[in-house]
Amino acid sequence: MPLNELDPNTWIDNYADYLFNYAITRVSDAEIAKDLVQETFFAGLKSAKNYKGDAAERTWLIAILKRKVIDHYRKINSKKGKAEVRMSYANSSEDEGDWLEERVADPSNLGGDETIENQELGMAIHDCISKLPKKQSLVFTMKTIQGMSTEDICNELGINPSNLWVMIHRARTALMGCMNQNWF
């Protein structure tokens, strides 16, 4: 007997907002995110007979949505920018290599003023991320915010590790410039 059961009649009420928020952080386009969520629900209905009940309903739908996001980027992914570039990362001084994402405070360990400041910082970071080129924004979000592995990102986007690290470096540099201009 399965641990979890599907109830497609409740999917929109229970999961549409969550799935949309998940999709929008990956594609940065509301219309595309809505389409991906709709495609996820359709795919879920079509493959409901394959659901074994091992995972929670929402987890199962997220897995489908992840595949839809991957498919979306595979469709638009071009073969440009596949040059091999070697990068070294050295930490010779205390501040060198101290990227912005390492400075963001832990929200669970904050008082009142720090919570507001951290929320404002989060909004400023999100605003700066939205100004990055689409692929840089996606790669930075996947690697730094979502913590995905280099191998998974490269497989999903059809890029090599060198290209990924170049994009992350460029995103970090642009974010630091944007944050210096708009926050610090």
PDB file of C-alpha atoms in Angstrom:
ATOM      1  CA  MET A   1       0.000   0.000   0.000  1.00  0.00           C
ATOM      2  CA  PRO A   2       1.479   3.385  -0.985  1.00  0.00           C
ATOM      3  CA  LEU A   3       2.397   5.875   1.722  1.00  0.00           C
ATOM      4  CA  ASN A   4       1.036   8.835  -0.265  1.00  0.00           C
ATOM      5  CA  GLU A   5      -1.821   9.162  -2.711  1.00  0.00           C
ATOM      6  CA  LEU A   6      -2.488  11.644  -5.498  1.00  0.00           C
ATOM      7  CA  ASP A   7      -5.481  13.957  -5.422  1.00  0.00           C
ATOM      8  CA  PRO A   8      -5.354  15.964  -8.684  1.00  0.00           C
ATOM      9  CA  ASN A   9      -8.528  17.846  -7.713  1.00  0.00           C
ATOM     10  CA  THR A  10      -6.536  19.747  -5.047  1.00  0.00           C
ATOM     11  CA  TRP A  11      -3.342  20.404  -6.985  1.00  0.00           C
ATOM     12  CA  ILE A  12      -4.156  23.943  -8.077  1.00  0.00           C
ATOM     13  CA  ASP A  13      -5.286  25.063  -4.618  1.00  0.00           C
ATOM     14  CA  ASN A  14      -2.478  23.278  -2.772  1.00  0.00           C
ATOM     15  CA  TYR A  15       0.524  23.577  -5.082  1.00  0.00           C
ATOM     16  CA  ALA A  16       0.069  26.158  -7.864  1.00  0.00           C
ATOM     17  CA  ASP A  17       1.630  29.046  -5.918  1.00  0.00           C
ATOM     18  CA  TYR A  18       4.500  26.926  -4.645  1.00  0.00           C
ATOM     19  CA  LEU A  19       5.250  25.528  -8.107  1.00  0.00           C
ATOM     20  CA  PHE A  20       4.997  28.988  -9.668  1.00  0.00           C
ATOM     21  CA  ASN A  21       7.472  30.434  -7.120  1.00  0.00           C
ATOM     22  CA  TYR A  22       9.797  27.524  -7.796  1.00  0.00           C
ATOM     23  CA  ALA A  23       9.576  28.040 -11.569  1.00  0.00           C
ATOM     24  CA  ILE A  24       9.894  31.843 -11.526  1.00  0.00           C
ATOM     25  CA  THR A  25      13.199  31.662  -9.645  1.00  0.00           C
ATOM     26  CA  ARG A  26      14.550  29.455 -12.397  1.00  0.00           C
ATOM     27  CA  VAL A  27      13.218  31.124 -15.530  1.00  0.00           C
ATOM     28  CA  SER A  28      12.707  34.754 -14.372  1.00  0.00           C
ATOM     29  CA  ASP A  29       9.693  35.166 -16.649  1.00  0.00           C
ATOM     30  CA  ALA A  30       6.184  34.980 -15.207  1.00  0.00           C
ATOM     31  CA  GLU A  31       4.515  33.797 -18.420  1.00  0.00           C
ATOM     32  CA  ILE A  32       7.026  31.011 -18.953  1.00  0.00           C
ATOM     33  CA  ALA A  33       6.737  30.026 -15.284  1.00  0.00           C
ATOM     34  CA  LYS A  34       2.938  29.826 -15.586  1.00  0.00           C
ATOM     35  CA  ASP A  35       3.273  27.684 -18.712  1.00  0.00           C
ATOM     36  CA  LEU A  36       5.726  25.360 -16.976  1.00  0.00           C
ATOM     37  CA  VAL A  37       3.395  24.920 -14.000  1.00  0.00           C
ATOM     38  CA  GLN A  38       0.498  24.166 -16.346  1.00  0.00           C
ATOM     39  CA  GLU A  39       2.639  21.654 -18.243  1.00  0.00           C
ATOM     40  CA  THR A  40       3.609  20.104 -14.902  1.00  0.00           C
ATOM     41  CA  PHE A  41      -0.026  19.555 -13.954  1.00  0.00           C
ATOM     42  CA  PHE A  42      -0.789  18.031 -17.364  1.00  0.00           C
ATOM     43  CA  ALA A  43       2.244  15.750 -17.157  1.00  0.00           C
ATOM     44  CA  GLY A  44       1.224  14.771 -13.631  1.00  0.00           C
ATOM     45  CA  LEU A  45      -2.243  13.804 -14.812  1.00  0.00           C
ATOM     46  CA  LYS A  46      -0.810  11.825 -17.727  1.00  0.00           C
ATOM     47  CA  SER A  47       1.668   9.945 -15.547  1.00  0.00           C
ATOM     48  CA  ALA A  48      -0.479   9.544 -12.412  1.00  0.00           C
ATOM     49  CA  LYS A  49      -0.665   5.801 -13.036  1.00  0.00           C
ATOM     50  CA  ASN A  50       3.138   5.646 -12.569  1.00  0.00           C
ATOM     51  CA  TYR A  51       3.028   7.338  -9.140  1.00  0.00           C
ATOM     52  CA  LYS A  52       4.179   4.809  -6.547  1.00  0.00           C
ATOM     53  CA  GLY A  53       3.387   6.851  -3.447  1.00  0.00           C
ATOM     54  CA  ASP A  54       6.956   6.819  -2.132  1.00  0.00           C
ATOM     55  CA  ALA A  55       7.259  10.606  -2.303  1.00  0.00           C
ATOM     56  CA  ALA A  56       4.846  13.259  -1.145  1.00  0.00           C
ATOM     57  CA  GLU A  57       2.533  14.614  -3.812  1.00  0.00           C
ATOM     58  CA  ARG A  58       4.261  18.026  -3.827  1.00  0.00           C
ATOM     59  CA  THR A  59       7.711  16.436  -4.079  1.00  0.00           C
ATOM     60  CA  TRP A  60       6.544  14.375  -7.036  1.00  0.00           C
ATOM     61  CA  LEU A  61       5.146  17.476  -8.772  1.00  0.00           C
ATOM     62  CA  ILE A  62       8.391  19.393  -8.129  1.00  0.00           C
ATOM     63  CA  ALA A  63      10.332  16.554  -9.744  1.00  0.00           C
ATOM     64  CA  ILE A  64       8.122  16.874 -12.825  1.00  0.00           C
ATOM     65  CA  LEU A  65       8.541  20.670 -12.826  1.00  0.00           C
ATOM     66  CA  LYS A  66      12.342  20.316 -12.614  1.00  0.00           C
ATOM     67  CA  ARG A  67      12.234  18.235 -15.806  1.00  0.00           C
ATOM     68  CA  LYS A  68      10.033  20.862 -17.469  1.00  0.00           C
ATOM     69  CA  VAL A  69      12.525  23.609 -16.549  1.00  0.00           C
ATOM     70  CA  ILE A  70      15.392  21.507 -17.897  1.00  0.00           C
ATOM     71  CA  ASP A  71      13.468  20.889 -21.122  1.00  0.00           C
ATOM     72  CA  HIS A  72      12.758  24.628 -21.416  1.00  0.00           C
ATOM     73  CA  TYR A  73      16.453  25.491 -21.217  1.00  0.00           C
ATOM     74  CA  ARG A  74      17.439  22.702 -23.548  1.00  0.00           C
ATOM     75  CA  LYS A  75      15.104  24.176 -26.147  1.00  0.00           C
ATOM     76  CA  ILE A  76      16.571  27.667 -25.884  1.00  0.00           C
ATOM     77  CA  ASN A  77      20.163  26.683 -25.176  1.00  0.00           C
ATOM     78  CA  SER A  78      22.501  27.717 -27.935  1.00  0.00           C
ATOM     79  CA  LYS A  79      25.870  26.261 -28.741  1.00  0.00           C
ATOM     80  CA  LYS A  80      27.572  29.641 -28.146  1.00  0.00           C
ATOM     81  CA  GLY A  81      30.053  30.202 -25.380  1.00  0.00           C
ATOM     82  CA  LYS A  82      31.491  26.709 -25.151  1.00  0.00           C
ATOM     83  CA  ALA A  83      35.128  27.852 -25.085  1.00  0.00           C
ATOM     84  CA  GLU A  84      37.386  26.167 -22.566  1.00  0.00           C
ATOM     85  CA  VAL A  85      38.652  28.552 -19.921  1.00  0.00           C
ATOM     86  CA  ARG A  86      40.740  27.561 -16.919  1.00  0.00           C
ATOM     87  CA  MET A  87      40.316  29.515 -13.716  1.00  0.00           C
ATOM     88  CA  SER A  88      42.112  29.312 -10.420  1.00  0.00           C
ATOM     89  CA  TYR A  89      40.627  30.486  -7.169  1.00  0.00           C
ATOM     90  CA  ALA A  90      43.190  31.579  -4.575  1.00  0.00           C
ATOM     91  CA  ASN A  91      42.535  32.981  -1.158  1.00  0.00           C
ATOM     92  CA  SER A  92      45.800  34.754  -0.385  1.00  0.00           C
ATOM     93  CA  SER A  93      44.398  37.494   1.846  1.00  0.00           C
ATOM     94  CA  GLU A  94      41.583  37.685   4.346  1.00  0.00           C
ATOM     95  CA  ASP A  95      39.110  39.506   2.073  1.00  0.00           C
ATOM     96  CA  GLU A  96      40.075  38.075  -1.300  1.00  0.00           C
ATOM     97  CA  GLY A  97      37.467  35.642  -2.550  1.00  0.00           C
ATOM     98  CA  ASP A  98      34.955  36.754   0.078  1.00  0.00           C
ATOM     99  CA  TRP A  99      31.960  36.857  -2.239  1.00  0.00           C
ATOM    100  CA  LEU A 100      28.704  38.550  -1.436  1.00  0.00           C
ATOM    101  CA  GLU A 101      26.707  35.365  -0.920  1.00  0.00           C
ATOM    102  CA  GLU A 102      29.075  34.402   1.906  1.00  0.00           C
ATOM    103  CA  ARG A 103      28.266  37.651   3.721  1.00  0.00           C
ATOM    104  CA  VAL A 104      24.486  37.341   3.907  1.00  0.00           C
ATOM    105  CA  ALA A 105      23.413  36.822   7.507  1.00  0.00           C
ATOM    106  CA  ASP A 106      21.599  33.733   8.753  1.00  0.00           C
ATOM    107  CA  PRO A 107      17.931  34.807   9.072  1.00  0.00           C
ATOM    108  CA  SER A 108      17.304  32.390  11.966  1.00  0.00           C
ATOM    109  CA  ASN A 109      19.883  34.171  14.119  1.00  0.00           C
ATOM    110  CA  LEU A 110      18.728  37.796  13.790  1.00  0.00           C
ATOM    111  CA  GLY A 111      17.093  40.406  16.002  1.00  0.00           C
ATOM    112  CA  GLY A 112      14.463  42.959  14.891  1.00  0.00           C
ATOM    113  CA  ASP A 113      16.692  45.537  13.155  1.00  0.00           C
ATOM    114  CA  GLU A 114      18.920  42.888  11.643  1.00  0.00           C
ATOM    115  CA  THR A 115      15.884  41.039  10.261  1.00  0.00           C
ATOM    116  CA  ILE A 116      14.679  44.179   8.466  1.00  0.00           C
ATOM    117  CA  GLU A 117      18.169  44.915   7.181  1.00  0.00           C
ATOM    118  CA  ASN A 118      18.595  41.329   5.999  1.00  0.00           C
ATOM    119  CA  GLN A 119      15.223  41.467   4.202  1.00  0.00           C
ATOM    120  CA  GLU A 120      16.267  44.702   2.496  1.00  0.00           C
ATOM    121  CA  LEU A 121      19.602  43.154   1.568  1.00  0.00           C
ATOM    122  CA  GLY A 122      17.793  40.111   0.190  1.00  0.00           C
ATOM    123  CA  MET A 123      15.569  42.330  -1.944  1.00  0.00           C
ATOM    124  CA  ALA A 124      18.606  44.271  -3.187  1.00  0.00           C
ATOM    125  CA  ILE A 125      20.394  41.021  -4.087  1.00  0.00           C
ATOM    126  CA  HIS A 126      17.289  39.716  -5.865  1.00  0.00           C
ATOM    127  CA  ASP A 127      16.997  42.998  -7.770  1.00  0.00           C
ATOM    128  CA  CYS A 128      20.647  42.795  -8.832  1.00  0.00           C
ATOM    129  CA  ILE A 129      20.272  39.131  -9.850  1.00  0.00           C
ATOM    130  CA  SER A 130      17.298  40.091 -12.032  1.00  0.00           C
ATOM    131  CA  LYS A 131      19.525  42.567 -13.894  1.00  0.00           C
ATOM    132  CA  LEU A 132      22.019  39.860 -14.903  1.00  0.00           C
ATOM    133  CA  PRO A 133      21.841  38.241 -18.339  1.00  0.00           C
ATOM    134  CA  LYS A 134      19.311  35.386 -18.171  1.00  0.00           C
ATOM    135  CA  LYS A 135      21.760  32.496 -18.340  1.00  0.00           C
ATOM    136  CA  GLN A 136      24.162  34.088 -15.826  1.00  0.00           C
ATOM    137  CA  SER A 137      21.265  34.661 -13.458  1.00  0.00           C
ATOM    138  CA  LEU A 138      20.105  31.070 -13.818  1.00  0.00           C
ATOM    139  CA  VAL A 139      23.575  29.576 -13.311  1.00  0.00           C
ATOM    140  CA  PHE A 140      24.268  31.816 -10.295  1.00  0.00           C
ATOM    141  CA  THR A 141      20.903  30.957  -8.723  1.00  0.00           C
ATOM    142  CA  MET A 142      21.281  27.235  -9.326  1.00  0.00           C
ATOM    143  CA  LYS A 143      24.817  27.050  -7.961  1.00  0.00           C
ATOM    144  CA  THR A 144      24.886  29.628  -5.187  1.00  0.00           C
ATOM    145  CA  ILE A 145      21.325  29.858  -3.923  1.00  0.00           C
ATOM    146  CA  GLN A 146      19.985  26.375  -4.633  1.00  0.00           C
ATOM    147  CA  GLY A 147      23.321  24.664  -3.983  1.00  0.00           C
ATOM    148  CA  MET A 148      23.141  22.399  -7.019  1.00  0.00           C
ATOM    149  CA  SER A 149      26.262  20.495  -8.018  1.00  0.00           C
ATOM    150  CA  THR A 150      28.409  21.638 -10.932  1.00  0.00           C
ATOM    151  CA  GLU A 151      27.749  18.351 -12.715  1.00  0.00           C
ATOM    152  CA  ASP A 152      23.954  18.650 -12.385  1.00  0.00           C
ATOM    153  CA  ILE A 153      23.954  22.243 -13.649  1.00  0.00           C
ATOM    154  CA  CYS A 154      26.194  21.394 -16.597  1.00  0.00           C
ATOM    155  CA  ASN A 155      23.983  18.434 -17.522  1.00  0.00           C
ATOM    156  CA  GLU A 156      20.783  20.451 -17.245  1.00  0.00           C
ATOM    157  CA  LEU A 157      22.038  23.400 -19.273  1.00  0.00           C
ATOM    158  CA  GLY A 158      24.314  21.573 -21.694  1.00  0.00           C
ATOM    159  CA  ILE A 159      27.439  23.549 -20.730  1.00  0.00           C
ATOM    160  CA  ASN A 160      30.889  22.482 -19.574  1.00  0.00           C
ATOM    161  CA  PRO A 161      32.301  23.181 -16.076  1.00  0.00           C
ATOM    162  CA  SER A 162      34.737  25.822 -17.329  1.00  0.00           C
ATOM    163  CA  ASN A 163      31.904  27.763 -18.948  1.00  0.00           C
ATOM    164  CA  LEU A 164      29.827  27.440 -15.781  1.00  0.00           C
ATOM    165  CA  TRP A 165      32.587  28.894 -13.598  1.00  0.00           C
ATOM    166  CA  VAL A 166      33.181  31.753 -16.024  1.00  0.00           C
ATOM    167  CA  MET A 167      29.467  32.618 -15.849  1.00  0.00           C
ATOM    168  CA  ILE A 168      29.482  32.412 -12.044  1.00  0.00           C
ATOM    169  CA  HIS A 169      32.569  34.631 -11.863  1.00  0.00           C
ATOM    170  CA  ARG A 170      30.986  37.188 -14.194  1.00  0.00           C
ATOM    171  CA  ALA A 171      27.709  37.065 -12.254  1.00  0.00           C
ATOM    172  CA  ARG A 172      29.515  37.604  -8.944  1.00  0.00           C
ATOM    173  CA  THR A 173      31.507  40.500 -10.358  1.00  0.00           C
ATOM    174  CA  ALA A 174      28.375  42.135 -11.784  1.00  0.00           C
ATOM    175  CA  LEU A 175      26.449  41.535  -8.547  1.00  0.00           C
ATOM    176  CA  MET A 176      29.201  43.073  -6.461  1.00  0.00           C
ATOM    177  CA  GLY A 177      29.202  46.144  -8.713  1.00  0.00           C
ATOM    178  CA  CYS A 178      25.408  46.391  -8.546  1.00  0.00           C
ATOM    179  CA  MET A 179      25.379  45.952  -4.772  1.00  0.00           C
ATOM    180  CA  ASN A 180      28.163  48.506  -4.285  1.00  0.00           C
ATOM    181  CA  GLN A 181      26.132  50.968  -6.335  1.00  0.00           C
ATOM    182  CA  ASN A 182      22.708  50.236  -4.844  1.00  0.00           C
ATOM    183  CA  TRP A 183      23.279  48.959  -1.305  1.00  0.00           C
ATOM    184  CA  PHE A 184      26.664  49.653   0.297  1.00  0.00           C
TER     185      PHE A 184
END
